[in-house]
Amino acid sequence: MTENGKERASASVGDAFLIAICFALVTGVSEAVTKTFRIFVLHRIIGVNQDFPWMAPLAYALFYLPIALILVVAFRIARRDAKLSIFVGIFTFLAVFALLLPYTELATIAEGFVAAGIAVQLYRLAKANPARARARIRTLTIALGALVVAVGGGATAWRAIVARNELGNLPAFTKGKPNVLLIIFDTVRRANVSLYGYPRPTTPEIERWARTGVVFDQAIAPAPWTLPTHASV
């Protein structure tokens, strides 16, 4: 360790992966917070899964980790010292650019310049004090990781409790009344269903049911997307 608490500026393989995971969490959590704000505050209709708060960071981690590995291998092959600040700069650029990309109001080149500007600033901070940067990255990763686990696990548990309560409140089955089970295959195209002539056996069980039931050959949905179609059902 050197003066002013500064330690080695080189990034180990562990540092590279930690930075990738940290920025994956930052990107995913930021995107989840933004979408949540747009849905519940701005009342926008956005097609996202209920598990998006933990799926988004995971998806970004699966994207960033291979990039970290490629960079580590590239530095090893070139026999050059992989600086912590370089990894910080690269993943800052990727994170900011990914967050700005959905906003078509901004030109892609402008988003690139904004991402590059922020990346340069964080690169300079990490280069000036690698020890502080490493410590803050570690702390941020732990904090965001705990947040994602808590929110994701809590939301899953809450949905399970609500579903169990709803099932428990259903009226008891009365003999003589019809017992209807409605199965919906969301976003399944007729062209890929073997019941309607697709050559591969994609729906063998449905075909078995169809032999003793009724098949509608001209069923038409009231809308081309999920929400109004399900509401009409």
Backbone as a ProteinNet text record, in pm:
[ID]
protein_1_A
[PRIMARY]
MTENGKERASASVGDAFLIAICFALVTGVSEAVTKTFRIFVLHRIIGVNQDFPWMAPLAYALFYLPIALILVVAFRIARRDAKLSIFVGIFTFLAVFALLLPYTELATIAEGFVAAGIAVQLYRLAKANPARARARIRTLTIALGALVVAVGGGATAWRAIVARNELGNLPAFTKGKPNVLLIIFDTVRRANVSLYGYPRPTTPEIERWARTGVVFDQAIAPAPWTLPTHASV
[TERTIARY]
85.3	0	88.8	49.2	130.2	67.9	120.1	77.2	-68.9	-136.3	-276	-371.5	-329.8	-420	-433.2	-353.7	-362.9	-292.9	-358.1	-296.9	-280.5	-252.4	-222.4	-331.4	-287.7	-381.7	-423.1	-351.8	-383.3	-510.7	-584.5	-708.8	-684.3	-714.8	-706.2	-829	-831.2	-948.7	-1071.6	-1052	-1161.7	-1213.8	-1120.3	-1161.3	-1245.3	-1200.3	-1271.1	-1414.1	-1429.4	-1563	-1648.2	-1584.9	-1658.5	-1710.9	-1628.8	-1671.1	-1785.4	-1774.7	-1881	-2012.4	-2006.3	-2127.6	-2183.7	-2095.3	-2138.4	-2215.2	-2160	-2226.3	-2348.6	-2351.2	-2473	-2585.2	-2551.5	-2650.6	-2695.3	-2600.7	-2634.9	-2728.6	-2694.8	-2776.9	-2914.4	-2917.3	-3044.2	-3135.7	-3081	-3162	-3211.4	-3125.5	-3166.2	-3279.1	-3266.5	-3371.2	-3501.7	-3491.1	-3610.9	-3679.5	-3602	-3658.8	-3726.2	-3661	-3718	-3849.7	-3853.9	-3977.4	-4087	-4050.6	-4149.5	-4209.6	-4125.8	-4173.5	-4267.9	-4232.9	-4316.8	-4450.9	-4451.9	-4575.3	-4667.4	-4613	-4698.1	-4715.5	-4625.1	-4636.8	-4688	-4627	-4669.1	-4782.8	-4814.2	-4924.4	-4906	-4783.5	-4755.2	-4773.5	-4815.4	-4829.8	-4698.1	-4626.6	-4497.4	-4501.7	-4471	-4476.6	-4352.6	-4356.2	-4244	-4295.8	-4210.4	-4244.3	-4241.3	-4320.4	-4321.8	-4187.2	-4107.4	-3976.2	-3866.1	-3905.3	-3808	-3704.1	-3740.8	-3640.3	-3517.6	-3532.1	-3412.2	-3364.5	-3455	-3415.8	-3328.3	-3354.3	-3275.8	-3128.9	-3098.6	-2957.4	-2891.2	-2966.1	-2910.5	-2877.6	-2966.8	-2943.4	-2820.1	-2807	-2689.7	-2561.7	-2570.7	-2453	-2409.2	-2504.7	-2472.3	-2412.4	-2440.4	-2382.9	-2247.1	-2232.4	-2109.1	-1995.6	-2027.6	-1922.3	-1837.5	-1896.9	-1812.4	-1723.5	-1774.2	-1692	-1572.6	-1595.6	-1484.9	-1381.9	-1429.3	-1338	-1257.3	-1323.7	-1254.1	-1146.6	-1178.8	-1080.2	-961.3	-987	-878	-787	-846.1	-767.7	-689.8	-753.5	-686.8	-564.7	-577.7	-463.2	-353.2	-390.9	-291	-215.4	-289.5	-226.1	-133	-177.2	-95.4	15.8	14.9	115.1	119.1	-0.9	-12.3	-84.3	-52.9	-111.4	-255.3	-350.8	-491.5	-521	-543.9	-568.7	-714.8	-735.1	-869.1	-951	-886.3	-956.3	-1007.9	-934.8	-979.4	-1109.4	-1117	-1239.8	-1355.7	-1327.5	-1431.6	-1483	-1391.5	-1431	-1513.2	-1470.2	-1540.5	-1681.3	-1694.4	-1825.9	-1916.7	-1858.3	-1940.1	-2001.8	-1921.8	-1973.1	-2085.8	-2065.3	-2167.5	-2296.2	-2282	-2400.1	-2479.4	-2412.3	-2482.1	-2543.8	-2469.9	-2522	-2645.1	-2641.2	-2755.8	-2878.9	-2859.6	-2971.9	-3030.3	-2946.7	-2992.7	-3050.4	-3010.5	-3045.7	-3196.6	-3281.2	-3425.7	-3490.3	-3424.6	-3485.1	-3453.1	-3546.8	-3525	-3525.1	-3566.8	-3562.7	-3419.1	-3324.8	-3183.3	-3122	-3038.5	-2967.4	-2866.8	-2844.8	-2753.9	-2613.9	-2570.3	-2435.7	-2428.3	-2538.5	-2541.2	-2535.3	-2607.3	-2603	-2461.7	-2394.3	-2256.6	-2163.6	-2182.5	-2098.6	-2124.3	-2251.3	-2284	-2222.8	-2238.1	-2182.6	-2030.8	-1968.6	-1822.8	-1775.3	-1848.9	-1810.1	-1815.6	-1923	-1934.7	-1829.2	-1802.8	-1702	-1563.6	-1531.1	-1400.2	-1386	-1491.6	-1485.3	-1464.8	-1538.1	-1520.8	-1386.3	-1339	-1205.1	-1099.2	-1112.2	-1015.3	-1020	-1141.1	-1153.9	-1092.2	-1118	-1061.9	-910.2	-860	-715.7	-646.1	-713.1	-653.4	-644.3	-740.4	-738.9	-801.1	-722.3	-774.5	-829.4	-767.4	-813.9	-956.2	-981.5	-1115.9	-1216.1	-1175.7	-1265.9	-1299.7	-1198	-1220.1	-1314.5	-1293.6	-1377.3	-1521.7	-1539.8	-1675.5	-1747.7	-1674.5	-1734.9	-1780	-1696.9	-1731.9	-1856.2	-1858.1	-1972.4	-2100.5	-2089.7	-2206.5	-2260.1	-2169.3	-2212.2	-2288.8	-2236.1	-2303.3	-2440	-2446.3	-2571.9	-2677.6	-2639.7	-2736.1	-2774.6	-2677.7	-2708.5	-2810.1	-2791.1	-2886.2	-3023.7	-3024.9	-3151.7	-3226.6	-3154.8	-3217.6	-3273.4	-3195.3	-3241.7	-3364	-3360.4	-3472.6	-3598.6	-3585.5	-3702.5	-3754.8	-3663.6	-3706.4	-3768.4	-3701.8	-3754.7	-3883.4	-3888.6	-4008.7	-4128.3	-4105	-4214.2	-4265.3	-4173.3	-4213.5	-4293.7	-4246.4	-4318.2	-4456.1	-4464.4	-4592.1	-4692.3	-4647.2	-4736.9	-4785.1	-4696.4	-4735.4	-4841	-4825	-4921.6	-5056.9	-5053.2	-5178.1	-5250.2	-5173.1	-5233.5	-5295.8	-5227	-5280.2	-5407.4	-5409.8	-5529.8	-5646.9	-5616.4	-5723.3	-5780.9	-5693.9	-5742.3	-5825.6	-5781.5	-5855	-5991.3	-6008.1	-6135.5	-6232.7	-6188	-6278.1	-6392.4	-6512.2	-6625.6	-6604.7	-6661.4	-6648.8	-6722.1	-6671.5	-6732.9	-6870.8	-6967	-7104.4	-7134.9	-7182	-7211.4	-7321.8	-7298.9	-7396.4	-7362.1	-7270.3	-7227.8	-7106.2	-7091.9	-6977.3	-6844.1	-6744.3	-6608.9	-6521.2	-6489.2	-6420.5	-6274.4	-6186.2	-6042.9	-6002.3	-5962.1	-5923.1	-5770.9	-5717.5	-5572.5	-5544.1	-5455.5	-5420.7	-5273.4	-5248.1	-5111.2	-5082.3	-5015.2	-4990.6	-4884.9	-4909.2	-4818.1	-4780.3	-4872.2	-4849.8	-4918.9	-4845.4	-4900.5	-4968.6	-5081.1	-5153.3	-5064	-4978	-4893.7	-4795.5	-4769.4	-4674	-4740.9	-4871.6	-4947.1	-4983.9	-4941.2	-4967	-5115.8	-5194.8	-5339.2	-5396.8	-5333.7	-5382	-5294.6	-5222.4	-5152.7	-5002.6	-4942.3	-4795.6	-4733.9	-4633.6	-4582.2	-4516.9	-4454.8	-4393.3	-4497.9	-4487.3	-4587.6	-4568.3	-4605.5	-4583.9	-4692.5	-4812.1	-4922.6	-4992.2	-4922.6	-4985.2	-5097.9	-5083	-5186.8	-5313.7	-5296.1	-5413.1	-5485.3	-5409.2	-5470.1	-5549.9	-5498.9	-5570.9	-5703.1	-5698.7	-5823	-5919.8	-5864.7	-5949.2	-6030	-5978.8	-6050.4	-6185.3	-6197.3	-6323.3	-6390	-6347.1	-6403.2	-6437.4	-6440.1	-6474.1	-6354.2	-6318.7	-6207.1	-6261.7	-6228.5	-6270.5	-6161.5	-6194.5	-6096.7	-6085.1	-6184.7	-6184.6	-6200.5	-6133	-6136.5	-6052.4	-6109.8	-6043.1	-6029.9	-5909.5	-5885.8	-5935.7	-5985.2	-6036.4	-5926.9	-5803.5	-5693.3	-5563.5	-5462.7	-5337.3	-5237.5	-5276.8	-5182.9	-5253.2	-5173.8	-5219.9	-5326.6	-5303.1	-5387.7	-5535.1	-5574.6	-5717.7	-5776.3	-5692.9	-5741.8	-5776.6	-5690.3	-5718.4	-5836.8	-5848	-5961.7	-6093.7	-6094.4	-6216.4	-6251	-6149.2	-6173.8	-6239.2
-119	0	124	223.5	343.6	456.6	575.4	692.1	726.5	786.5	828.5	711.4	593.7	479.4	421.7	463.8	411.3	276.3	176.8	46	19.7	-102.5	-138.5	-90.9	-37.1	12.7	-96.9	-210.3	-319.8	-389.9	-440.8	-512.7	-662.2	-737.9	-882.6	-935.9	-1067	-1127.8	-1108.2	-1121.4	-1098.4	-956.6	-859.2	-719.1	-697.9	-758.8	-742.3	-795.2	-913.6	-971.8	-892.8	-843.4	-763.8	-635.7	-570.9	-448	-477.8	-589.7	-627.3	-650.8	-722.6	-749.9	-621.3	-535.8	-409.3	-325.4	-309.5	-227	-295.8	-428.8	-500.4	-470.2	-469.7	-435.1	-290.3	-200.8	-59.2	-40	-101.4	-86.6	-148.1	-271.7	-340.5	-272.9	-232.9	-166.5	-30.5	42.7	173.4	156.3	56.1	31.4	-11.6	-94.5	-139.1	-21.7	66.6	183.1	276	295.6	382.1	327.6	198.5	137.8	139.6	115.5	119.9	260.1	361.9	500.4	529.4	483.1	509.3	436.9	317.9	239.8	296.3	319.2	353.9	504.3	585.4	729.9	796.8	760.9	819.7	742	623.6	539.6	501.9	466.6	418.9	267.4	219.1	74.8	21.8	-54.9	-110.4	-261.5	-334.8	-480.2	-537.4	-552.1	-610.5	-722.5	-819.7	-930.3	-884.9	-950.6	-914.6	-939.7	-1028.2	-1058.2	-970.9	-864.5	-777.5	-719.6	-684.2	-625	-711.3	-844.6	-927.2	-986.3	-996.8	-1051.5	-953.9	-823.3	-723.6	-723.7	-716.3	-724.9	-855.4	-966.5	-1094.8	-1094.9	-1039.1	-1033.8	-949.9	-836.2	-752	-821.3	-896.2	-969.8	-1073.9	-1142.5	-1241.4	-1176.4	-1047.9	-973.9	-915.2	-862.4	-794.3	-890.4	-1002.2	-1093.3	-1147.8	-1190.1	-1232.3	-1120.7	-997	-884.2	-867.1	-880.8	-872	-981	-1101.1	-1211.7	-1185.8	-1135.5	-1105.3	-999.5	-896.8	-791.7	-846.6	-931.9	-991.3	-1072.4	-1155.1	-1238	-1150.1	-1044.2	-954.2	-888.1	-842.7	-782.1	-884.9	-1009.2	-1113.5	-1143.5	-1153.4	-1182.2	-1067.9	-944.6	-828.1	-802.3	-879.2	-863.2	-720.2	-667.4	-532	-536.9	-440.2	-434.7	-385.5	-464.6	-427.1	-336.3	-209.9	-113.3	-119.6	-103	-98.4	13.3	126.6	242.9	216.5	135	103.9	25.1	-72.7	-151.6	-63.8	26.1	117	204.2	256.9	342.4	267.8	146.8	69.4	32.6	-15.9	-59.7	57.9	172.3	291.9	331.9	327.5	360.5	265.4	135.3	37.4	58.5	84.4	101.2	225	338.4	463	454.7	399.5	387.9	297.3	186.6	95.1	163.4	248.2	317.4	426	487.1	594.8	542	423.6	371.4	365.2	327.4	320.6	455.5	564.5	695.7	747.3	723	757.2	907.5	985.3	1131	1180	1101.5	1135.8	1058.2	1125.1	1056.6	959.1	848.1	746.2	802.1	885.6	943.3	1035.4	1105.5	1192.2	1107.7	995.9	905.2	852	823.9	776.4	880.1	1006.8	1113.9	1132.6	1127.5	1141.8	1027.1	904.2	787.5	796.7	841.4	854	959.7	1071.2	1177.3	1130.9	1060.9	1009.7	903.2	819.7	714.3	773	879.4	943.2	997.7	1058	1114.1	1005.3	894.6	786	716.3	712.4	657.5	739.4	870.6	957.5	940.3	928.9	909.2	777.2	671.1	539.9	538.7	609.6	615.8	694.2	799.3	882.7	808.7	721.7	649.7	511.1	415.2	280	213.2	240.7	178.1	220.9	350.6	400.8	346.5	344.3	293.7	147.4	68.9	-74.7	-95.5	-17.7	-30.9	9.7	117.6	163.6	68.1	10.9	-87.1	-209.5	-253.4	-370	-340.7	-223	-185.4	-172.9	-108.3	-88.5	-222.3	-314	-446.1	-521	-519.1	-588	-525.5	-391.7	-322.5	-348.6	-333.9	-355.5	-502	-591.1	-734.1	-771.6	-718	-744.2	-685.9	-567.9	-505	-589.2	-638.4	-719.6	-849.1	-913.7	-1038.7	-1012.4	-902.8	-872.1	-839.5	-754.5	-715.4	-834.1	-905.6	-1020.3	-1130.1	-1165	-1268.7	-1226.2	-1099.3	-1049.6	-1046.5	-1002.7	-996.7	-1136.1	-1231	-1368.4	-1428.7	-1406.1	-1457.5	-1393.1	-1263.2	-1193.6	-1246.1	-1268.2	-1321.6	-1461.4	-1541.7	-1676.6	-1670.7	-1577.6	-1563.5	-1516.7	-1418.3	-1367.2	-1476.5	-1552.5	-1659.7	-1766.3	-1800.3	-1901.1	-1851.5	-1723.3	-1667.3	-1663.1	-1627.3	-1622.7	-1761.5	-1861.6	-1998	-2042.9	-2002.9	-2041.3	-1975.7	-1858.4	-1786.8	-1827.1	-1915.2	-1959.4	-2041.2	-2027.7	-2105.6	-2254.9	-2335.6	-2480.5	-2527.4	-2634.5	-2688.8	-2744.2	-2705.1	-2752.7	-2857.5	-2971.7	-3080.3	-3039	-3071.6	-3038.3	-2914	-2830.4	-2711.2	-2743.3	-2673.5	-2702.3	-2668	-2748.9	-2727.2	-2689.3	-2560.7	-2509.2	-2477.3	-2528.6	-2496.6	-2422.4	-2296	-2212.7	-2208.8	-2253	-2251.9	-2154.2	-2059.2	-1958.6	-1973.5	-1985.8	-1987	-1848.3	-1767.9	-1629.3	-1622.6	-1538.3	-1512.1	-1638.4	-1733.6	-1854.2	-1834.9	-1851.3	-1831.9	-1959.2	-1942.2	-2054.9	-2131.8	-2059.3	-2122	-2222.9	-2215.7	-2306.5	-2411	-2426.6	-2523.2	-2641.8	-2762.1	-2879.7	-2912	-2867.3	-2886.6	-2822.2	-2713.1	-2640.2	-2665	-2776.4	-2815.1	-2798.7	-2747.9	-2735.5	-2875.1	-2898.9	-3034.9	-3097.8	-3017.8	-3073.7	-3089.6	-3194.4	-3218.8	-3126.9	-3001.2	-2903.5	-2908.5	-2956.4	-2958.1	-3094	-3201.5	-3334.8	-3353.5	-3296.1	-3313.2	-3236.9	-3118.1	-3041.6	-3116.1	-3179.2	-3259.5	-3375.6	-3433.6	-3544.4	-3495.9	-3376.3	-3319.6	-3286.1	-3238.3	-3194.7	-3309.5	-3432.4	-3546.7	-3568.6	-3526.4	-3544.6	-3411.3	-3306.7	-3175	-3100.5	-2968.5	-2880.8	-2792.3	-2780.8	-2697.9	-2582.8	-2460.7	-2343.5	-2309.5	-2321.2	-2295.2	-2147.3	-2066	-1924.7	-1836	-1870.6	-1787.6	-1661.9	-1545.6	-1418.1	-1338.8	-1294.1	-1214.5	-1072.4	-1006.7	-869.5	-764	-802.7	-706.4	-782.2	-715	-782.6	-793.9	-754.3	-766.6	-820	-856.2	-941.6	-877.9	-756.3	-700.5	-693.4	-627.3	-620.9	-756.9	-844.6	-975.8	-1057	-1052.9	-1124	-1062.6	-930.1	-864.9	-909.4	-926	-969.4	-1113.1	-1196.3	-1335.4	-1336.7
0	0	0	-77.9	-91	-11.1	-29.3	45.8	16.1	117.8	108.6	88.1	131.5	123.2	-15.2	-108.9	-244	-250.4	-309.3	-327	-475.8	-508	-646	-741.9	-855.1	-955.3	-1051	-1049.8	-1140.8	-1096.2	-1193.1	-1165.1	-1180.3	-1077.7	-1086.2	-1159	-1182.9	-1246.1	-1157.3	-1025.7	-932.2	-938.1	-950	-962.3	-1088.1	-1198.1	-1325.9	-1315.9	-1257.8	-1243.6	-1145.1	-1037.6	-939.3	-1002.4	-1083.3	-1151.3	-1247.6	-1320.8	-1414.2	-1340.9	-1229.6	-1152	-1092	-1042.7	-983.3	-1084.4	-1202.7	-1303.4	-1362.3	-1361	-1401	-1302.1	-1173.3	-1071	-1084.2	-1106.5	-1122.1	-1241.6	-1354.1	-1475	-1454.8	-1403.2	-1386	-1286.3	-1171.5	-1069.2	-1120.3	-1187.4	-1242.3	-1343.5	-1428.2	-1527.7	-1460.3	-1357.8	-1286	-1217.3	-1154	-1086.2	-1188.1	-1302.2	-1406.4	-1458.3	-1486.8	-1538.3	-1432.4	-1306.8	-1199.2	-1186.6	-1197.8	-1192.3	-1308.7	-1426.3	-1543.7	-1533.3	-1471.7	-1461.1	-1353.4	-1232.1	-1118	-1097.6	-1149.1	-1132.3	-1260.2	-1373.4	-1500.9	-1566.2	-1508.8	-1557.6	-1704.7	-1739.7	-1874.7	-1879.9	-1995.4	-2014.5	-2070.4	-1989.5	-2029.1	-2007.4	-2110.5	-2100.1	-2032.6	-1900.4	-1827.1	-1737.1	-1713.8	-1625.4	-1480.3	-1395.2	-1253.2	-1186.5	-1243.4	-1187.1	-1246.2	-1316.3	-1380.7	-1284.4	-1158.9	-1068.6	-1045.1	-1049.8	-1033.9	-1167.1	-1264.5	-1394.1	-1472.6	-1459	-1532.1	-1488.2	-1356.9	-1316.4	-1358.5	-1351.7	-1392.5	-1541.1	-1622.3	-1766.5	-1799.6	-1731.5	-1756.2	-1707.9	-1599	-1551	-1653.7	-1714.5	-1816.7	-1940.6	-1960.5	-2073	-2039	-1917.3	-1878.9	-1842.5	-1778	-1733.6	-1849.6	-1961.3	-2074	-2126.9	-2123.9	-2167.8	-2075.2	-1944.4	-1848.9	-1875.3	-1903.2	-1930.8	-2057.9	-2160.9	-2287.1	-2264.3	-2184.5	-2156.5	-2079.1	-1981.3	-1903.4	-1995.1	-2079.4	-2172.3	-2268.9	-2318.9	-2412.9	-2349.5	-2224.9	-2155.5	-2132.2	-2100.9	-2079.3	-2208.8	-2318.6	-2447.5	-2488	-2465.2	-2501	-2400.4	-2288.4	-2182.4	-2129.8	-2112.1	-2058.4	-1924.8	-1841.8	-1708.6	-1718	-1668.3	-1670.6	-1551.5	-1577.6	-1471.5	-1426.5	-1296.9	-1241.8	-1305.5	-1327.4	-1382.4	-1523.8	-1600.5	-1736.8	-1734.4	-1645.8	-1633.3	-1586.4	-1492.9	-1444.7	-1559.9	-1637.5	-1749.8	-1853.4	-1888.9	-1991.1	-1945.9	-1823.7	-1778.2	-1742.6	-1707.9	-1691.3	-1824.2	-1929.5	-2062.4	-2101.3	-2083.5	-2120	-2041.2	-1911.1	-1825.7	-1864.4	-1878.3	-1910.9	-2050.1	-2143.8	-2280.3	-2283.8	-2207.7	-2202.8	-2143.7	-2043.5	-1980.8	-2070.8	-2153.8	-2242	-2372.9	-2412.6	-2545.1	-2571.8	-2474	-2504.3	-2534.3	-2498.6	-2517.4	-2657.7	-2747.2	-2888.7	-2912.7	-2810.4	-2825.6	-2841.4	-2788.9	-2800	-2916.3	-2991.8	-3099.4	-3038.9	-3107	-3055	-3034.7	-3126.5	-3113.6	-2991.7	-2961.6	-2842.8	-2716.5	-2715.8	-2601.3	-2581.3	-2692.4	-2683.3	-2622.8	-2661.5	-2606.5	-2457.1	-2416.4	-2274.3	-2194.4	-2245.9	-2177.6	-2169.2	-2276.7	-2277.8	-2179	-2170.7	-2077.3	-1932.9	-1896.1	-1758.9	-1732.9	-1834.7	-1820	-1795.2	-1864.8	-1847.1	-1705.4	-1652.4	-1518	-1412.5	-1423.6	-1327	-1346.5	-1469.5	-1495.8	-1422.1	-1427.9	-1360.6	-1209.7	-1154.1	-1010.1	-966.3	-1044.5	-1010.7	-1026.4	-1123.8	-1145.9	-1035.3	-987	-882.7	-749.8	-720.9	-593.6	-612.1	-659	-683.4	-557.9	-442.2	-318.1	-284.7	-295.3	-265.3	-367.2	-494.5	-598.8	-574.6	-539.7	-515.1	-395.9	-291.2	-171.6	-199.9	-274.4	-303.6	-398.4	-491.4	-582.3	-503.6	-410	-327.6	-242.6	-180.1	-95.3	-177.3	-293.5	-379.2	-429.7	-462.7	-510.4	-402.5	-281.2	-170	-142.3	-139.9	-109.1	-216.4	-343.6	-451.4	-463.5	-439.7	-443.2	-337.2	-215.9	-107.8	-140.7	-202.4	-240.2	-342.6	-442.9	-547.8	-489.6	-403.2	-340.9	-253.8	-176.2	-87.4	-166.5	-268.1	-346.9	-427.3	-494.4	-574.6	-490.9	-380	-291.8	-224.1	-181.1	-115	-209.1	-333.9	-430.4	-464.6	-479.6	-509.7	-394.9	-272.2	-154.9	-141.9	-167.4	-156.4	-259.2	-383	-485.8	-448.6	-388.5	-346.9	-236.9	-141.5	-32.5	-85.4	-176.5	-233.8	-312.2	-392.1	-471.1	-381.3	-273	-180.8	-113	-75.1	-12.8	-110.2	-235.4	-335.3	-361.2	-365.9	-384.3	-264.5	-145.2	-24.5	-14.8	-80.3	-73.8	-184.7	-273.1	-379.3	-319.7	-375.4	-323.5	-349.6	-264	-280	-404.6	-462	-582.8	-551.6	-632.5	-616	-721.3	-678	-769.9	-866.9	-993.1	-1096.1	-1175	-1123.1	-1196.1	-1283.2	-1394	-1482.5	-1416.7	-1442.9	-1391	-1510	-1522.7	-1641.5	-1608.3	-1690.4	-1678.8	-1805.1	-1789.6	-1903.2	-1912.9	-2026.2	-2049.1	-2162.6	-2137.7	-2238.4	-2276.9	-2406.3	-2457.1	-2512.6	-2434.1	-2473.5	-2583.2	-2682.9	-2795.1	-2872	-2880.4	-2961.7	-3096.2	-3204.8	-3337.9	-3387	-3450.5	-3509.6	-3606.7	-3679.2	-3781.6	-3722.6	-3590.8	-3527.9	-3439.4	-3453.7	-3373.8	-3462.2	-3422.9	-3506.5	-3516.5	-3419	-3427.4	-3552.6	-3596.8	-3713.5	-3837.4	-3836.7	-3958.8	-3961.1	-3853.1	-3851.1	-3854.4	-3940.8	-3959.7	-3837	-3749.8	-3629.4	-3519.3	-3436.3	-3331.3	-3210.4	-3224.6	-3117.4	-3010	-3043.8	-2946	-2944.8	-2912.7	-2917.4	-2816.1	-2696.3	-2594.8	-2632.3	-2689.9	-2733.4	-2845.1	-2933.4	-3039.3	-2980.1	-2873	-2808.9	-2750.5	-2685.7	-2633.8	-2747	-2858.3	-2969.9	-3029.3	-3016.7	-3074.4	-3007	-2881.6	-2809.4	-2777.7	-2843.9	-2816.8	-2943.2	-2933	-3045.3	-3076.4	-3202.4	-3246.9	-3331	-3294.3	-3370	-3471	-3597	-3703.1	-3737.2	-3700	-3736.1	-3612.5	-3504.1	-3383.3	-3406	-3379.3	-3407	-3277.5	-3248.3	-3127.6	-3148.6	-3043.9	-3058.3	-3069.5	-3041.5	-3048.1	-3078.5	-3132.4	-3167.9	-3053.9	-2931.5	-2820.1	-2696	-2595.7	-2486.8	-2397.9	-2346.8	-2241.6	-2279.6	-2389.6	-2422.3	-2460.3	-2518.8	-2555.2	-2429.9	-2331.3	-2206.2	-2133.6	-2138.7	-2073.2	-2136.8	-2267.6	-2335.3	-2298.7	-2275.6	-2235	-2097
[MASK]
+++++++++++++++++++++++++++++++++++++++++++++++++++++++++++++++++++++++++++++++++++++++++++++++++++++++++++++++++++++++++++++++++++++++++++++++++++++++++++++++++++++++++++++++++++++++++++++++++++++++++++++++++++++++++++++++++++++++++

